Amino acid sequence: SVALSSSLSRRSRSPGLPMLQLAARCTTGTRRASSLGCRRRALCSKPPDSAPPSKVAAGLAGLAGGGLGSLVGIGGGAVMVPLMTAYARMSQHQAVGTSSAAVAGVGLSGMASFGSAGAVDLLASAALASTAMLTARFGARFTGKFNPVQLQRAFAAFQLAVAPMVPLKGALVRSSKQSPGDGVGGGGGGGGGSEAAAPPPSSTALSPERQRELLQLAAVGAAAGFASGMFGIGGGVVITPALCLLTDMPHTCVLGTTLASMVPPSLVSAATHAQMGNVVAAAVAPLLAGSAIGAFATAQLALQMPEEPLQWGFALFLVAMGGHKLYSLRGRV
């Protein structure tokens, strides 16, 4: 009885004890929920105490990506994304999302430059873009399943996989020019540079062969659109070899059609990434300006320069960057 009375007296003297225990439990639950929320936000953003992304570095990354991409017929995202993560202080998710907006600028500038020379097959680019627009959104959403390290590793593996496809595209173009009965190159293509821009295939007479060709290009566009959304690229590394295999376009028309087809899916990808919070708004303008200037300037050179050395140099550049990134990520999860 004495023990019972002492216990009751202790409880009566500290009526706030149960409330304190309840408050402690609530605080612990709040901390756990906050920790989970921070982990989710960390997938798409830098730590709050890190420096803001560099606009100057983003502009220079756009200049390099747009210039190199337009020379070999891709959007330049494979160059811009690693440069922005290395020098512009962006996370992998931010670089992928912001690059999507710049790739659209590269495509528009390159399309204007090649289009002025009559080197864009609008019907083929429409077939590619029609399905790429649908799958680009899924590719952008798919990035949410990866943490920054996993996405960087996947992007590096993608660089290594697509590097040989750039010179392969050039080899396919050269073999098509040497095949019997291939009369493209009519405007004076005798020697070692790129052939003169020939008009694209007629888009008015839809023969059965042309219809089959457009259906095949639509299937290619679906794969290119998913890659565009997931990696922040234009999909040119998928489209250009396919155009060489499935069509008889000259080299300049392949480049112009590729650049034109990447504009709609890149816009869809950029809009989706913006909804996910992956686009650094302050870096979009300098990145767009740099990529547009680089793409327009080098597209004029691509009409005259021999492309084989550029293609091999670009492939080696991708291998070096992808290999270095995989080596730097070893042991990290």
Short mmCIF file of C-alpha atoms in Angstrom, two decimals, residues 36-309:
data_model
loop_
_atom_site.label_atom_id
_atom_site.label_comp_id
_atom_site.label_asym_id
_atom_site.label_seq_id
_atom_site.Cartn_x
_atom_site.Cartn_y
_atom_site.Cartn_z
CA LEU A 36 12.63 11.26 -46.05
CA GLY A 37 11.56 14.50 -47.73
CA CYS A 38 15.13 15.77 -47.81
CA ARG A 39 16.28 12.50 -49.36
CA ARG A 40 13.69 12.83 -52.10
CA ARG A 41 14.63 16.44 -52.78
CA ALA A 42 18.33 15.50 -52.84
CA LEU A 43 17.71 13.38 -55.94
CA CYS A 44 17.03 16.51 -57.98
CA SER A 45 18.90 19.31 -56.26
CA LYS A 46 22.22 20.37 -54.85
CA PRO A 47 22.64 20.75 -51.07
CA PRO A 48 21.13 24.05 -49.87
CA ASP A 49 24.52 25.42 -48.78
CA SER A 50 26.19 24.87 -52.17
CA ALA A 51 26.98 27.74 -54.54
CA PRO A 52 24.37 28.53 -57.22
CA PRO A 53 24.94 27.21 -60.76
CA SER A 54 27.37 29.23 -62.88
CA LYS A 55 25.72 31.06 -65.80
CA VAL A 56 29.06 31.65 -67.53
CA ALA A 57 30.00 27.97 -67.36
CA ALA A 58 26.53 27.04 -68.63
CA GLY A 59 26.93 29.39 -71.60
CA LEU A 60 30.34 27.94 -72.47
CA ALA A 61 28.95 24.41 -72.15
CA GLY A 62 26.19 25.37 -74.58
CA LEU A 63 28.71 26.83 -77.01
CA ALA A 64 30.80 23.64 -76.95
CA GLY A 65 27.80 21.31 -77.13
CA GLY A 66 26.03 23.24 -79.88
CA GLY A 67 29.18 23.61 -81.96
CA LEU A 68 30.32 20.00 -81.74
CA GLY A 69 26.80 18.62 -81.97
CA SER A 70 25.93 20.48 -85.15
CA LEU A 71 29.15 19.33 -86.84
CA VAL A 72 28.31 15.65 -86.38
CA GLY A 73 24.51 15.85 -86.45
CA ILE A 74 23.50 15.50 -82.79
CA GLY A 75 21.97 17.87 -80.26
CA GLY A 76 25.09 18.27 -78.14
CA GLY A 77 23.56 17.04 -74.87
CA ALA A 78 26.25 14.36 -74.60
CA VAL A 79 28.75 17.23 -74.30
CA MET A 80 26.70 19.80 -72.36
CA VAL A 81 25.54 17.51 -69.53
CA PRO A 82 29.01 16.39 -68.32
CA LEU A 83 30.40 19.92 -68.71
CA MET A 84 27.57 21.38 -66.59
CA THR A 85 28.00 18.80 -63.83
CA ALA A 86 31.77 19.39 -63.82
CA TYR A 87 31.97 23.19 -64.13
CA ALA A 88 28.50 24.77 -63.76
CA ARG A 89 27.82 23.30 -60.29
CA MET A 90 24.69 21.39 -61.31
CA SER A 91 23.49 17.99 -60.16
CA GLN A 92 23.05 15.29 -62.77
CA HIS A 93 19.27 15.71 -62.74
CA GLN A 94 19.56 19.48 -63.14
CA ALA A 95 22.05 19.15 -66.00
CA VAL A 96 19.83 16.67 -67.84
CA GLY A 97 16.72 18.83 -67.44
CA THR A 98 18.42 22.09 -68.38
CA SER A 99 20.19 20.50 -71.33
CA SER A 100 16.84 19.49 -72.83
CA ALA A 101 15.95 23.16 -73.31
CA ALA A 102 19.29 23.89 -74.97
CA VAL A 103 19.00 20.92 -77.33
CA ALA A 104 15.83 22.47 -78.73
CA GLY A 105 17.83 25.63 -79.46
CA VAL A 106 20.53 23.61 -81.21
CA GLY A 107 17.92 21.89 -83.35
CA LEU A 108 16.22 25.14 -84.34
CA SER A 109 19.49 26.86 -85.27
CA GLY A 110 20.80 23.87 -87.16
CA MET A 111 17.47 23.42 -88.96
CA ALA A 112 17.54 27.06 -90.06
CA SER A 113 21.10 26.75 -91.32
CA PHE A 114 20.66 23.46 -93.18
CA GLY A 115 17.17 24.44 -94.32
CA SER A 116 18.56 27.51 -96.05
CA ALA A 117 20.59 25.10 -98.19
CA GLY A 118 17.55 22.87 -98.86
CA ALA A 119 19.02 20.04 -96.80
CA VAL A 120 16.04 19.13 -94.57
CA ASP A 121 13.49 16.39 -95.32
CA LEU A 122 10.50 17.80 -93.44
CA LEU A 123 8.30 14.73 -93.86
CA ALA A 124 10.98 12.40 -92.49
CA SER A 125 11.65 14.73 -89.56
CA ALA A 126 7.92 14.88 -88.83
CA ALA A 127 7.71 11.06 -88.78
CA LEU A 128 10.62 10.92 -86.34
CA ALA A 129 9.31 13.69 -84.11
CA SER A 130 5.73 12.39 -83.94
CA THR A 131 6.66 9.34 -81.86
CA ALA A 132 9.66 10.95 -80.14
CA MET A 133 7.34 13.51 -78.56
CA LEU A 134 5.32 10.71 -76.96
CA THR A 135 8.26 8.79 -75.48
CA ALA A 136 10.32 11.82 -74.40
CA ARG A 137 7.96 12.41 -71.48
CA PHE A 138 8.36 8.81 -70.28
CA GLY A 139 12.14 9.09 -70.49
CA ALA A 140 12.13 12.30 -68.45
CA ARG A 141 9.88 10.71 -65.80
CA PHE A 142 12.14 7.66 -65.69
CA THR A 143 15.03 9.74 -64.32
CA GLY A 144 13.14 9.98 -61.02
CA LYS A 145 13.92 6.30 -60.39
CA PHE A 146 17.66 6.99 -60.13
CA ASN A 147 19.72 8.83 -57.55
CA PRO A 148 22.41 11.23 -58.84
CA VAL A 149 25.22 8.67 -58.77
CA GLN A 150 23.16 6.05 -60.58
CA LEU A 151 22.08 8.56 -63.24
CA GLN A 152 25.67 9.71 -63.77
CA ARG A 153 26.79 6.11 -64.16
CA ALA A 154 23.99 5.39 -66.63
CA PHE A 155 24.87 8.52 -68.63
CA ALA A 156 28.56 7.54 -68.74
CA ALA A 157 27.66 4.05 -69.95
CA PHE A 158 25.43 5.67 -72.59
CA GLN A 159 28.35 7.82 -73.78
CA LEU A 160 30.56 4.74 -74.19
CA ALA A 161 27.80 2.89 -76.04
CA VAL A 162 27.04 5.65 -78.55
CA ALA A 163 30.64 6.77 -79.20
CA PRO A 164 31.27 4.23 -82.00
CA MET A 165 27.91 5.06 -83.60
CA VAL A 166 29.13 8.51 -84.71
CA PRO A 167 31.95 7.24 -86.99
CA LEU A 168 29.70 4.31 -87.95
CA LYS A 169 27.24 6.83 -89.31
CA GLY A 170 30.01 8.34 -91.44
CA ALA A 171 31.06 4.92 -92.73
CA LEU A 172 27.47 4.18 -93.73
CA VAL A 173 27.25 7.47 -95.61
CA ARG A 174 30.51 6.81 -97.47
CA SER A 175 29.48 3.27 -98.39
CA SER A 176 26.14 4.53 -99.71
CA LYS A 177 27.93 7.05 -101.91
CA GLN A 178 30.13 4.29 -103.36
CA SER A 179 27.24 1.89 -104.00
CA PRO A 180 26.27 1.41 -107.66
CA GLY A 181 23.37 3.45 -108.96
CA ASP A 182 23.74 6.10 -106.27
CA GLY A 183 23.70 9.34 -108.09
CA VAL A 184 23.39 11.75 -105.22
CA GLY A 185 26.14 14.22 -104.91
CA GLY A 186 25.18 15.84 -108.09
CA GLY A 187 26.23 19.37 -107.34
CA GLY A 188 29.87 18.84 -107.72
CA GLY A 189 30.90 16.33 -105.24
CA GLY A 190 34.12 15.15 -106.64
CA GLY A 191 36.54 14.95 -103.93
CA GLY A 192 37.30 14.84 -100.39
CA GLY A 193 34.84 17.12 -98.54
CA SER A 194 31.23 16.79 -97.75
CA GLU A 195 29.07 16.46 -100.79
CA ALA A 196 26.97 19.38 -101.93
CA ALA A 197 23.54 19.56 -100.41
CA ALA A 198 21.07 17.63 -102.52
CA PRO A 199 17.34 18.15 -102.27
CA PRO A 200 15.58 15.73 -99.89
CA PRO A 201 13.33 13.00 -101.22
CA SER A 202 10.00 14.17 -102.55
CA SER A 203 7.44 14.45 -99.77
CA THR A 204 4.44 14.70 -102.09
CA ALA A 205 4.51 11.33 -103.87
CA LEU A 206 4.02 8.76 -101.09
CA SER A 207 4.97 5.54 -102.81
CA PRO A 208 4.72 2.25 -100.88
CA GLU A 209 8.48 2.36 -100.34
CA ARG A 210 8.25 5.87 -98.97
CA GLN A 211 5.39 4.92 -96.64
CA ARG A 212 7.38 1.96 -95.32
CA GLU A 213 10.39 4.20 -94.82
CA LEU A 214 8.36 6.71 -92.80
CA LEU A 215 6.91 3.97 -90.59
CA GLN A 216 10.41 2.71 -89.87
CA LEU A 217 11.54 6.22 -89.02
CA ALA A 218 8.60 6.59 -86.64
CA ALA A 219 9.81 3.50 -84.76
CA VAL A 220 13.31 4.97 -84.60
CA GLY A 221 11.84 8.21 -83.25
CA ALA A 222 10.25 6.35 -80.33
CA ALA A 223 13.66 5.08 -79.17
CA ALA A 224 15.31 8.45 -79.76
CA GLY A 225 12.61 10.29 -77.80
CA PHE A 226 13.04 8.09 -74.72
CA ALA A 227 16.80 8.66 -74.80
CA SER A 228 16.19 12.38 -75.23
CA GLY A 229 14.05 12.59 -72.11
CA MET A 230 16.26 10.40 -69.94
CA PHE A 231 19.68 11.78 -70.83
CA GLY A 232 18.93 15.34 -71.96
CA ILE A 233 20.19 14.73 -75.50
CA GLY A 234 18.59 15.30 -78.87
CA GLY A 235 18.60 11.66 -79.96
CA GLY A 236 20.86 12.29 -82.93
CA VAL A 237 23.14 9.39 -82.02
CA VAL A 238 20.15 7.11 -82.64
CA ILE A 239 18.59 8.97 -85.58
CA THR A 240 21.60 9.64 -87.81
CA PRO A 241 22.72 6.00 -88.24
CA ALA A 242 19.08 5.03 -88.84
CA LEU A 243 18.69 7.65 -91.57
CA CYS A 244 21.82 6.33 -93.25
CA LEU A 245 20.55 2.74 -93.11
CA LEU A 246 16.92 3.34 -94.05
CA THR A 247 17.17 6.18 -96.58
CA ASP A 248 19.37 7.33 -99.44
CA MET A 249 19.76 10.89 -98.12
CA PRO A 250 23.08 12.67 -98.69
CA HIS A 251 25.14 13.52 -95.64
CA THR A 252 24.02 17.14 -95.34
CA CYS A 253 20.36 16.14 -95.57
CA VAL A 254 20.91 13.54 -92.83
CA LEU A 255 22.32 16.24 -90.56
CA GLY A 256 19.58 18.76 -91.31
CA THR A 257 16.75 16.24 -90.90
CA THR A 258 18.20 14.97 -87.63
CA LEU A 259 18.46 18.45 -86.17
CA ALA A 260 14.93 19.35 -87.25
CA SER A 261 13.44 16.17 -85.76
CA MET A 262 14.93 16.73 -82.31
CA VAL A 263 13.18 20.06 -81.64
CA PRO A 264 9.66 18.83 -80.61
CA PRO A 265 10.79 15.98 -78.30
CA SER A 266 13.36 18.25 -76.65
CA LEU A 267 10.64 20.79 -75.87
CA VAL A 268 8.44 18.04 -74.38
CA SER A 269 11.38 16.74 -72.36
CA ALA A 270 12.25 20.22 -71.07
CA ALA A 271 8.64 20.88 -70.03
CA THR A 272 8.47 17.56 -68.17
CA HIS A 273 11.77 18.16 -66.38
CA ALA A 274 10.59 21.65 -65.44
CA GLN A 275 7.52 20.13 -63.77
CA MET A 276 9.85 17.82 -61.83
CA GLY A 277 12.03 20.73 -60.69
CA ASN A 278 15.05 19.63 -62.73
CA VAL A 279 15.50 22.79 -64.84
CA VAL A 280 17.76 25.60 -63.57
CA ALA A 281 15.87 28.60 -64.95
CA ALA A 282 18.77 31.03 -64.52
CA ALA A 283 21.03 28.88 -66.71
CA VAL A 284 18.57 28.32 -69.56
CA ALA A 285 19.16 31.66 -71.32
CA PRO A 286 23.00 31.51 -71.43
CA LEU A 287 22.89 27.82 -72.34
CA LEU A 288 20.43 28.50 -75.16
CA ALA A 289 22.44 31.46 -76.44
CA GLY A 290 25.72 29.55 -76.43
CA SER A 291 24.28 26.44 -78.06
CA ALA A 292 22.41 28.41 -80.73
CA ILE A 293 25.51 30.42 -81.67
CA GLY A 294 27.72 27.33 -81.76
CA ALA A 295 25.20 25.30 -83.76
CA PHE A 296 24.55 27.96 -86.40
CA ALA A 297 28.24 28.76 -86.88
CA THR A 298 29.45 25.18 -87.21
CA ALA A 299 26.50 24.09 -89.35
CA GLN A 300 27.87 26.35 -92.08
CA LEU A 301 31.26 24.67 -91.71
CA ALA A 302 29.67 21.22 -91.84
CA LEU A 303 28.46 21.95 -95.36
CA GLN A 304 32.08 22.27 -96.53
CA MET A 305 34.36 20.33 -94.16
CA PRO A 306 35.30 16.63 -94.42
CA GLU A 307 33.39 14.95 -91.62
CA GLU A 308 35.46 11.80 -90.97
CA PRO A 309 38.17 13.40 -88.75
#
